Every structure is written in structure tokens, then in C-alpha cells.
JSON list of C-alpha atoms in Angstrom, two decimals:
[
{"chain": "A", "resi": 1, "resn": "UNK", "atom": "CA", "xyz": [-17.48, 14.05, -16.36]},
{"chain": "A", "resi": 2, "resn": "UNK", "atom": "CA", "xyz": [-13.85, 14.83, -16.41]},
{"chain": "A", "resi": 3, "resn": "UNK", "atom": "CA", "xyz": [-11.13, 13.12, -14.37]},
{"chain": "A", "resi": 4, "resn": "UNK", "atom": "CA", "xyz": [-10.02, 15.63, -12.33]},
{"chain": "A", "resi": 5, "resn": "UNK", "atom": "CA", "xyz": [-13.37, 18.15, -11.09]},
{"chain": "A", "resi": 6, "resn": "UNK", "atom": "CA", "xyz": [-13.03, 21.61, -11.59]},
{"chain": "A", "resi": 7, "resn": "UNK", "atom": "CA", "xyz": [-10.84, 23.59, -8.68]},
{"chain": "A", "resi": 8, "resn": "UNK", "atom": "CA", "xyz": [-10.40, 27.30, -8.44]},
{"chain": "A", "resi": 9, "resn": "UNK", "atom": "CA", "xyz": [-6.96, 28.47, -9.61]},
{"chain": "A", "resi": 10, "resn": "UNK", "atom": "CA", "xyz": [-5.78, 29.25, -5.62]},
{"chain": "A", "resi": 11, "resn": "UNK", "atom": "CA", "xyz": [-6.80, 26.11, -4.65]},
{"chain": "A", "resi": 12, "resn": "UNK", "atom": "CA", "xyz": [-5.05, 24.30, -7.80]},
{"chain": "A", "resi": 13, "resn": "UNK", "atom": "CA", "xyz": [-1.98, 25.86, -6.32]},
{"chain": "A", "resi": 14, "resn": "UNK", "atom": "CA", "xyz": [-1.99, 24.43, -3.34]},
{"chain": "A", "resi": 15, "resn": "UNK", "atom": "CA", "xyz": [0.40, 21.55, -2.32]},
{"chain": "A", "resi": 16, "resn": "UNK", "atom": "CA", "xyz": [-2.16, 19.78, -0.45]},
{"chain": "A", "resi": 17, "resn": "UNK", "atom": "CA", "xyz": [-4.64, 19.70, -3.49]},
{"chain": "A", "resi": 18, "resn": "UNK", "atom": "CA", "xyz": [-1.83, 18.93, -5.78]},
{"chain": "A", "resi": 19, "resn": "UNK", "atom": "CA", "xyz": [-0.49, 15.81, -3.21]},
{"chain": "A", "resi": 20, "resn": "UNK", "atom": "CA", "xyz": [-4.35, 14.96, -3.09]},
{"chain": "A", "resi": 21, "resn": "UNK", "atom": "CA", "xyz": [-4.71, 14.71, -7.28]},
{"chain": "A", "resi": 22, "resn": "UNK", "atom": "CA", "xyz": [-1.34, 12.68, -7.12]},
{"chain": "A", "resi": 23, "resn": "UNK", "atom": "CA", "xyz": [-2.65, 10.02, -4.61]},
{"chain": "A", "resi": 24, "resn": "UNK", "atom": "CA", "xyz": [-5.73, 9.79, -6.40]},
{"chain": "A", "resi": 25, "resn": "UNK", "atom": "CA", "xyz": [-3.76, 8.99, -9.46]},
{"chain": "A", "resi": 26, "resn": "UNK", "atom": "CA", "xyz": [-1.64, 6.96, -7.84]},
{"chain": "A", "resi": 27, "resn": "UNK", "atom": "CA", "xyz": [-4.23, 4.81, -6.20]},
{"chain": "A", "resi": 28, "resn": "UNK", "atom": "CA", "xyz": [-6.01, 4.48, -9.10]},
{"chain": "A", "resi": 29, "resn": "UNK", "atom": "CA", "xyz": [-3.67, 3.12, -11.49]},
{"chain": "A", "resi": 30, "resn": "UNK", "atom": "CA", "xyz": [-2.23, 0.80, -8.60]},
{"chain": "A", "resi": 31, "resn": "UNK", "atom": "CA", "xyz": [-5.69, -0.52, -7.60]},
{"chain": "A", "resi": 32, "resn": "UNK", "atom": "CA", "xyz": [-6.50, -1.19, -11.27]},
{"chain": "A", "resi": 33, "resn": "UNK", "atom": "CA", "xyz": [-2.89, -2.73, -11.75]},
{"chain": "A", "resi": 34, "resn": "UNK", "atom": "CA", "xyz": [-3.76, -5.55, -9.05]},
{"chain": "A", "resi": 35, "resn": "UNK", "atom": "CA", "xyz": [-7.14, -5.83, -10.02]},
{"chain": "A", "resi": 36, "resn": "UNK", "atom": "CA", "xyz": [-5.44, -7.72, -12.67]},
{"chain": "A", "resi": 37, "resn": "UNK", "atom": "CA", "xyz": [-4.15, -10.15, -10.23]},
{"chain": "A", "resi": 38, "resn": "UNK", "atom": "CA", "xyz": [-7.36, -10.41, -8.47]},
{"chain": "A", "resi": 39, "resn": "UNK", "atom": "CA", "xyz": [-6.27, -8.17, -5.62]},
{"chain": "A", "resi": 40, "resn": "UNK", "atom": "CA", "xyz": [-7.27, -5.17, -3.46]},
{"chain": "A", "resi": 41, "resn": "UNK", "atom": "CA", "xyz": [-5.34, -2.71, -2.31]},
{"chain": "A", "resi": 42, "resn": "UNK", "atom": "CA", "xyz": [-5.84, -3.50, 1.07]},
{"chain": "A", "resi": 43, "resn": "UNK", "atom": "CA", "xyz": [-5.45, -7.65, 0.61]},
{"chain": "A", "resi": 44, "resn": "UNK", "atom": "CA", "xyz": [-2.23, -6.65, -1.31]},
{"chain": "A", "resi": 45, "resn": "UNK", "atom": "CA", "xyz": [-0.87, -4.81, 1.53]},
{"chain": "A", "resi": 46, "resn": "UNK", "atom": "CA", "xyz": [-1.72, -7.34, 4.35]},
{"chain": "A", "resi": 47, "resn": "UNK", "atom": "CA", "xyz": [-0.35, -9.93, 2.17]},
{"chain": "A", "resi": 48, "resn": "UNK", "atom": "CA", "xyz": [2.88, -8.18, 1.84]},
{"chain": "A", "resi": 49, "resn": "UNK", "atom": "CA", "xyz": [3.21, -7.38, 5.58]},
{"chain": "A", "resi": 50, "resn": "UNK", "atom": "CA", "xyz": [2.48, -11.26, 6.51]},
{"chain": "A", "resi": 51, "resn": "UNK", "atom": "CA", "xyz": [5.54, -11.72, 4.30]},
{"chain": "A", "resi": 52, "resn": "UNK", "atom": "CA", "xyz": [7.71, -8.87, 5.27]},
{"chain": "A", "resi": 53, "resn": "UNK", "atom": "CA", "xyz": [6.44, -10.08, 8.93]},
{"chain": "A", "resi": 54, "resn": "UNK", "atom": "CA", "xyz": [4.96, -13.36, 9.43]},
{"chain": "A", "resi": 55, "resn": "UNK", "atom": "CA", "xyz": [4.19, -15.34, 10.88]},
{"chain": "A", "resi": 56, "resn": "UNK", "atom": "CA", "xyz": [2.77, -12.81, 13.02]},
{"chain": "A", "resi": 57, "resn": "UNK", "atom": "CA", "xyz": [-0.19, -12.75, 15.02]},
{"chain": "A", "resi": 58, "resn": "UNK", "atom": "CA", "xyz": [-4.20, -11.41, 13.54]},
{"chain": "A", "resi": 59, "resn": "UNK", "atom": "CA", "xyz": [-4.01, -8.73, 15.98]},
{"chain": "A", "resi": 60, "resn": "UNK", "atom": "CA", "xyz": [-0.37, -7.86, 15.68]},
{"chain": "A", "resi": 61, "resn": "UNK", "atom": "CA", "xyz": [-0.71, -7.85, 12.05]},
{"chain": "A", "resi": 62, "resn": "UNK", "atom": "CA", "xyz": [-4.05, -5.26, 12.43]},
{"chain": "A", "resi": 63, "resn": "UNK", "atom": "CA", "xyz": [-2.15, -3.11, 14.89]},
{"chain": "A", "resi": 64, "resn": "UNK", "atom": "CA", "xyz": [0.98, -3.06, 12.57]},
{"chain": "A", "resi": 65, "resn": "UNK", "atom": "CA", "xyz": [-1.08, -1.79, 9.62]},
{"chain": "A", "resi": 66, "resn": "UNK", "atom": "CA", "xyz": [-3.92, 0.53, 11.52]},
{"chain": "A", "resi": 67, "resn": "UNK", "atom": "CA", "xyz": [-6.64, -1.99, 10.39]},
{"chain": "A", "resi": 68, "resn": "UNK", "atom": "CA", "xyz": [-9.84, -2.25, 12.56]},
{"chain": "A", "resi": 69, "resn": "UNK", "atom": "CA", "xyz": [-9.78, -5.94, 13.58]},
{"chain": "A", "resi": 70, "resn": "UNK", "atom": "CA", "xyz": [-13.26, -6.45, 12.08]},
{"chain": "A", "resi": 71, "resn": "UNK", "atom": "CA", "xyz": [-11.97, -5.42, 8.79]},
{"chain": "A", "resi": 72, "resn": "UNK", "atom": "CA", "xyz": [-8.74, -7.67, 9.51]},
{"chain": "A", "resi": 73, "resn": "UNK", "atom": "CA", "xyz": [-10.85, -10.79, 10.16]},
{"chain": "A", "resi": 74, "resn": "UNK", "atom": "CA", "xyz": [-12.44, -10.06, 6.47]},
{"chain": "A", "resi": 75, "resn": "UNK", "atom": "CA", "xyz": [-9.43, -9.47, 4.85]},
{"chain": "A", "resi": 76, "resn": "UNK", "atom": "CA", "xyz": [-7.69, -12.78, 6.22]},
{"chain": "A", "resi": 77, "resn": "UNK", "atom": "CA", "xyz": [-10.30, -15.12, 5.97]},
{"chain": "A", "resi": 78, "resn": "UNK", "atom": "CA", "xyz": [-10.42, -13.92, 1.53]},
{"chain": "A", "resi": 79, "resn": "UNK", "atom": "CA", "xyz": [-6.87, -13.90, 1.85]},
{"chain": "A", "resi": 80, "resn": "UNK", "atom": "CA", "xyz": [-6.76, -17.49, 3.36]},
{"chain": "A", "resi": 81, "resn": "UNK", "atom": "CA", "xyz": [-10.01, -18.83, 1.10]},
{"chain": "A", "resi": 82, "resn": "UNK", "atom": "CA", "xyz": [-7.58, -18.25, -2.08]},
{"chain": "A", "resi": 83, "resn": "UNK", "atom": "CA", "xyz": [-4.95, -20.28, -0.43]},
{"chain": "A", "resi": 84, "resn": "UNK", "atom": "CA", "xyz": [-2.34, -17.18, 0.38]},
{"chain": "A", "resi": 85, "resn": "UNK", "atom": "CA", "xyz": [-1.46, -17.47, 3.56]},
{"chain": "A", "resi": 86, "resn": "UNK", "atom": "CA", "xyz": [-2.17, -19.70, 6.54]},
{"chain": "A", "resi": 87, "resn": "UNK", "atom": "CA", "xyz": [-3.35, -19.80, 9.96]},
{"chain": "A", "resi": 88, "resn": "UNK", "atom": "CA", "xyz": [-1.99, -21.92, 12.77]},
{"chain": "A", "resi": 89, "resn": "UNK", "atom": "CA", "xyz": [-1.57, -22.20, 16.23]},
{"chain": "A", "resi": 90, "resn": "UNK", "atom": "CA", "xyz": [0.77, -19.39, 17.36]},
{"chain": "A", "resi": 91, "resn": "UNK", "atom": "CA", "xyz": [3.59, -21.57, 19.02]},
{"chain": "A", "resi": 92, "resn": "UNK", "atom": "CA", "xyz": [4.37, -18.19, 21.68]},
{"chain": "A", "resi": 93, "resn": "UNK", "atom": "CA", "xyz": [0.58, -17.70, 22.80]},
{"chain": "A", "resi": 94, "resn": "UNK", "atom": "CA", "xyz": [-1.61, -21.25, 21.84]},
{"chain": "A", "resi": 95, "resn": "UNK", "atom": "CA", "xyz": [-4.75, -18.91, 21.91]},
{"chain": "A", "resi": 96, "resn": "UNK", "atom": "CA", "xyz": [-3.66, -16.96, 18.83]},
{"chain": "A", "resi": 97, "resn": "UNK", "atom": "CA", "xyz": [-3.27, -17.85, 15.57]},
{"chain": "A", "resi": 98, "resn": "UNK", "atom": "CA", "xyz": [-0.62, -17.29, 13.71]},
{"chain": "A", "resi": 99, "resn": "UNK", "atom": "CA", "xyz": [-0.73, -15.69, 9.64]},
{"chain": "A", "resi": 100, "resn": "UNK", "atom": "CA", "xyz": [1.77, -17.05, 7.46]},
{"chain": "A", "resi": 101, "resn": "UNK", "atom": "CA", "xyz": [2.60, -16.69, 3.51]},
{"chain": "A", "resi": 102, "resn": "UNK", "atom": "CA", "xyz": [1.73, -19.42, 1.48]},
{"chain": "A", "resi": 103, "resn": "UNK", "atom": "CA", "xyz": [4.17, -20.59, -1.20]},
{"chain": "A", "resi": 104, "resn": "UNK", "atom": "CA", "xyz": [0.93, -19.53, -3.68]},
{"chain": "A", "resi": 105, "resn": "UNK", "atom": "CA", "xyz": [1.02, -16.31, -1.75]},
{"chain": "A", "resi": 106, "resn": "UNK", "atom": "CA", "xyz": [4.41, -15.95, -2.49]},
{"chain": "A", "resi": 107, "resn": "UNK", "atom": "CA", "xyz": [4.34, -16.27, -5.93]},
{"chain": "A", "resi": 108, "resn": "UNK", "atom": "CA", "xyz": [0.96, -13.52, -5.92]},
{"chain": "A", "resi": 109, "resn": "UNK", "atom": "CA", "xyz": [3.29, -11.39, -4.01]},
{"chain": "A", "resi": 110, "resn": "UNK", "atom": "CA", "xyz": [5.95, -11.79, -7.10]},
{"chain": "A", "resi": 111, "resn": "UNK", "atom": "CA", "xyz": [3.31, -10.61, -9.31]},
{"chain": "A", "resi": 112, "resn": "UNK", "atom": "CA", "xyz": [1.19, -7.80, -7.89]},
{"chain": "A", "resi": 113, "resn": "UNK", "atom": "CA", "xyz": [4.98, -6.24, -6.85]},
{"chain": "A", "resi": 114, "resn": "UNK", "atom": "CA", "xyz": [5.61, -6.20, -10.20]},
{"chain": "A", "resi": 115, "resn": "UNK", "atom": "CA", "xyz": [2.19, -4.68, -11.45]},
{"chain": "A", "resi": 116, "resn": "UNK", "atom": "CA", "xyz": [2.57, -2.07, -8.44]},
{"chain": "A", "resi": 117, "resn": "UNK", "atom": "CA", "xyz": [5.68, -1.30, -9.79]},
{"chain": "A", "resi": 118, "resn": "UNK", "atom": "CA", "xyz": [4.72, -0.68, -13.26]},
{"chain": "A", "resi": 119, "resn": "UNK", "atom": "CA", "xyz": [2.05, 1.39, -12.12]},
{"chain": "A", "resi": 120, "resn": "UNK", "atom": "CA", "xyz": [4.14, 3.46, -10.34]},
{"chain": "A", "resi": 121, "resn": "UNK", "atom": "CA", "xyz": [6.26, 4.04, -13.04]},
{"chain": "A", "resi": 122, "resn": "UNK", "atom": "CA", "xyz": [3.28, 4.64, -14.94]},
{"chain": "A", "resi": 123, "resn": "UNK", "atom": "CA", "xyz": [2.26, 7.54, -12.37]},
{"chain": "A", "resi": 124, "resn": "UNK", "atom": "CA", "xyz": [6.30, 8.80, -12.27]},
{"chain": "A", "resi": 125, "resn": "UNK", "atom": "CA", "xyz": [6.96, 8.42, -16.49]},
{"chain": "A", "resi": 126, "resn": "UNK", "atom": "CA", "xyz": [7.12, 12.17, -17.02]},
{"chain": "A", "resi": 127, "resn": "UNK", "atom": "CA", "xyz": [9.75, 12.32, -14.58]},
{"chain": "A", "resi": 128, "resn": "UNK", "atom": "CA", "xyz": [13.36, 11.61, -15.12]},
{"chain": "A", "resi": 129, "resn": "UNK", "atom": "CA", "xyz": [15.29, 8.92, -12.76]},
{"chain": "A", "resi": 130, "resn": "UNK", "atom": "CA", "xyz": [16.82, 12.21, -10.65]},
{"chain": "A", "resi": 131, "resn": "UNK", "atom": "CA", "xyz": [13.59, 14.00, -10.33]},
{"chain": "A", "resi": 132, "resn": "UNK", "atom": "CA", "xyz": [11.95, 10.38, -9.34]},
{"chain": "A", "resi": 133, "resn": "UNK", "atom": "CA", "xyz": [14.65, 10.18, -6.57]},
{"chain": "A", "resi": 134, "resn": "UNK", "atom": "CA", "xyz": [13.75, 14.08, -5.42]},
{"chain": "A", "resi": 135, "resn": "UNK", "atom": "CA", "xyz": [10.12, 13.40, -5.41]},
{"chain": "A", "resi": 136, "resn": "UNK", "atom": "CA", "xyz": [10.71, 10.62, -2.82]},
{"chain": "A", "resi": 137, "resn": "UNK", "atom": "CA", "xyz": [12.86, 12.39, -0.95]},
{"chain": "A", "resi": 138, "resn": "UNK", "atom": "CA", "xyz": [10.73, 15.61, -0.68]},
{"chain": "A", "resi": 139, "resn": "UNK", "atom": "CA", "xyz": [7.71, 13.40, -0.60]},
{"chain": "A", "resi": 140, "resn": "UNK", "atom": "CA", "xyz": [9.39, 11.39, 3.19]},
{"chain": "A", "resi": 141, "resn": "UNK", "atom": "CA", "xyz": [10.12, 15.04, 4.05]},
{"chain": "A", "resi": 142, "resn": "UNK", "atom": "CA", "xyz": [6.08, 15.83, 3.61]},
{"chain": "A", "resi": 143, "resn": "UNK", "atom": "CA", "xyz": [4.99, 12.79, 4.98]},
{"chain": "A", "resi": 144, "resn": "UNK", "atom": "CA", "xyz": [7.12, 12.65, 7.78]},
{"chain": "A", "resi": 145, "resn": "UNK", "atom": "CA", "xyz": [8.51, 15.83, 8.79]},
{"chain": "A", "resi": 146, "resn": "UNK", "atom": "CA", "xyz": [11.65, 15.89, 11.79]},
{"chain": "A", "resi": 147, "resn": "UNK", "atom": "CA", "xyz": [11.18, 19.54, 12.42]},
{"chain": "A", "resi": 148, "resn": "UNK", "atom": "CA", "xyz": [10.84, 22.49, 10.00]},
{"chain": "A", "resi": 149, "resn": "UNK", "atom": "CA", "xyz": [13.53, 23.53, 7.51]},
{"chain": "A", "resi": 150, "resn": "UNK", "atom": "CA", "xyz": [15.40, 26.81, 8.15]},
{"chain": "A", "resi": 151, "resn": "UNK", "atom": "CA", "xyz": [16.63, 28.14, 5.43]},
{"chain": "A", "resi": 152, "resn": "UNK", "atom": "CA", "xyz": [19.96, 30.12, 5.31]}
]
């Protein structure tokens, strides 16, 4: 079965089906990349917010990233069982715990940031450093558009 299914030639053309093969890519190569590590896409992004954030709260953490707390209570719990972050006593609210890094987490996070990065690179090699830059930029446009451009 080939990689990418068959499309008709007007939908091929479309940016949305185009954005949609790139992702696909994109999470492929990045998901295998931490597989390496031992990680999931989804651990490897919780773990990197409890650094970016922590400690922060379960809920706060769930709410930050748009993950159902069910799922969040999963993901911390592997997350603590491999010794990569910790939960304590929140010192602000005594009923909440509170998720921080662990200095094992810390070095995980050193090296799935550097497999995600090599992935990416990976996905962005047949681009040059300039066109890498314009993707991002066009791609923040995309994803987050301020209001439509008017061209002159």
C-alpha cells in the first residue's frame, strides 16, 4: 500500500490536503524519532510543558495543553512511574498536587529535543535555511491568522 493514498489531482492541489500530507509526515517521523527514547508524542509534550511550566498544577497543566483530565491522569502517572517528574503537595492549594521535572526528566527532555529536532530537519531537508524560515512564517500566518491579507 503506498504511503501517501491516491487523491484526485484538484484535491492534491489543495492547501489543506497538502498541510494535511505535511503533518502526517511530520508526525510520523517525530513520533518514530522519540520512540527511540521511549516516548510518545503526547508524554513528550507534557513533559516539556512541566518544564517550560512546572511545577504547575494536574489540572492547570491539562487545561494548558487541551488534554481531557482522564487522559492527563494516564499520561502523569507513566510519566511519574519512569521517574520524570514528580508530584507533591502544591504549596498554593494543599489539595492539589503539584508536577515537577525530575533531574532524569531533564536529561529525557535533552534527548527527545534533540531527536525532535533532527526529525524536523529530516521533514524540512529539501528546503534551504531561507525557505525553512518562510515556511514558519507562512505556516504562524495559517495557523493563526490576525485578519486577512489585502493585497495592493
Amino acid at each position: 500500500m503506498p504511503e501517501t493514498p491516491f487523491a484526485p489531482a484538484r484535491i492534491r492541489s489543495l492547501p489543506s490536503w497538502l498541510l494535511g500530507r505535511a503533518a502526517a509526515r511530520g508526525h510520523r517521523l517525530v513520533a518514530e524519532a522519540l520512540a527511540r527514547e521511549g516516548m510518545r508524542m503526547m508524554h513528550h509534550a507534557v513533559l516539556s510543558a512541566v518544564a517550560e511550566l512546572g511545577p504547575v498544577s494536574q489540572a492547570e497543566l491539562g487545561r494548558s495543553l487541551g488534554i481531557d483530565p482522564k487522559d492527563m491522569v494516564g499520561i502523569v502517572g507513566d510519566l511519574e512511574g519512569e521517574g520524570l517528574v514528580t508530584r507533591s503537595p502544591d504549596p498554593r492549594d494543599r489539595r492539589k498536587n503539584a508536577i515537577a521535572i525530575s533531574e532524569e526528566g531533564e536529561r529525557r527532555l535533552v534527548r527527545t529535543r534533540r531527536l525532535g529536532d533532527e526529525a524536523n530537519d529530516e521533514l524540512t531537508a529539501g528546503l534551504s535555511a531561507a525557505e525553512r524560515e518562510q515556511l514558519m512564517a507562512l505556516l504562524r500566518r495559517v495557523a493563526e491568522p490576525v485578519e486577512p491579507c489585502r493585497e495592493a
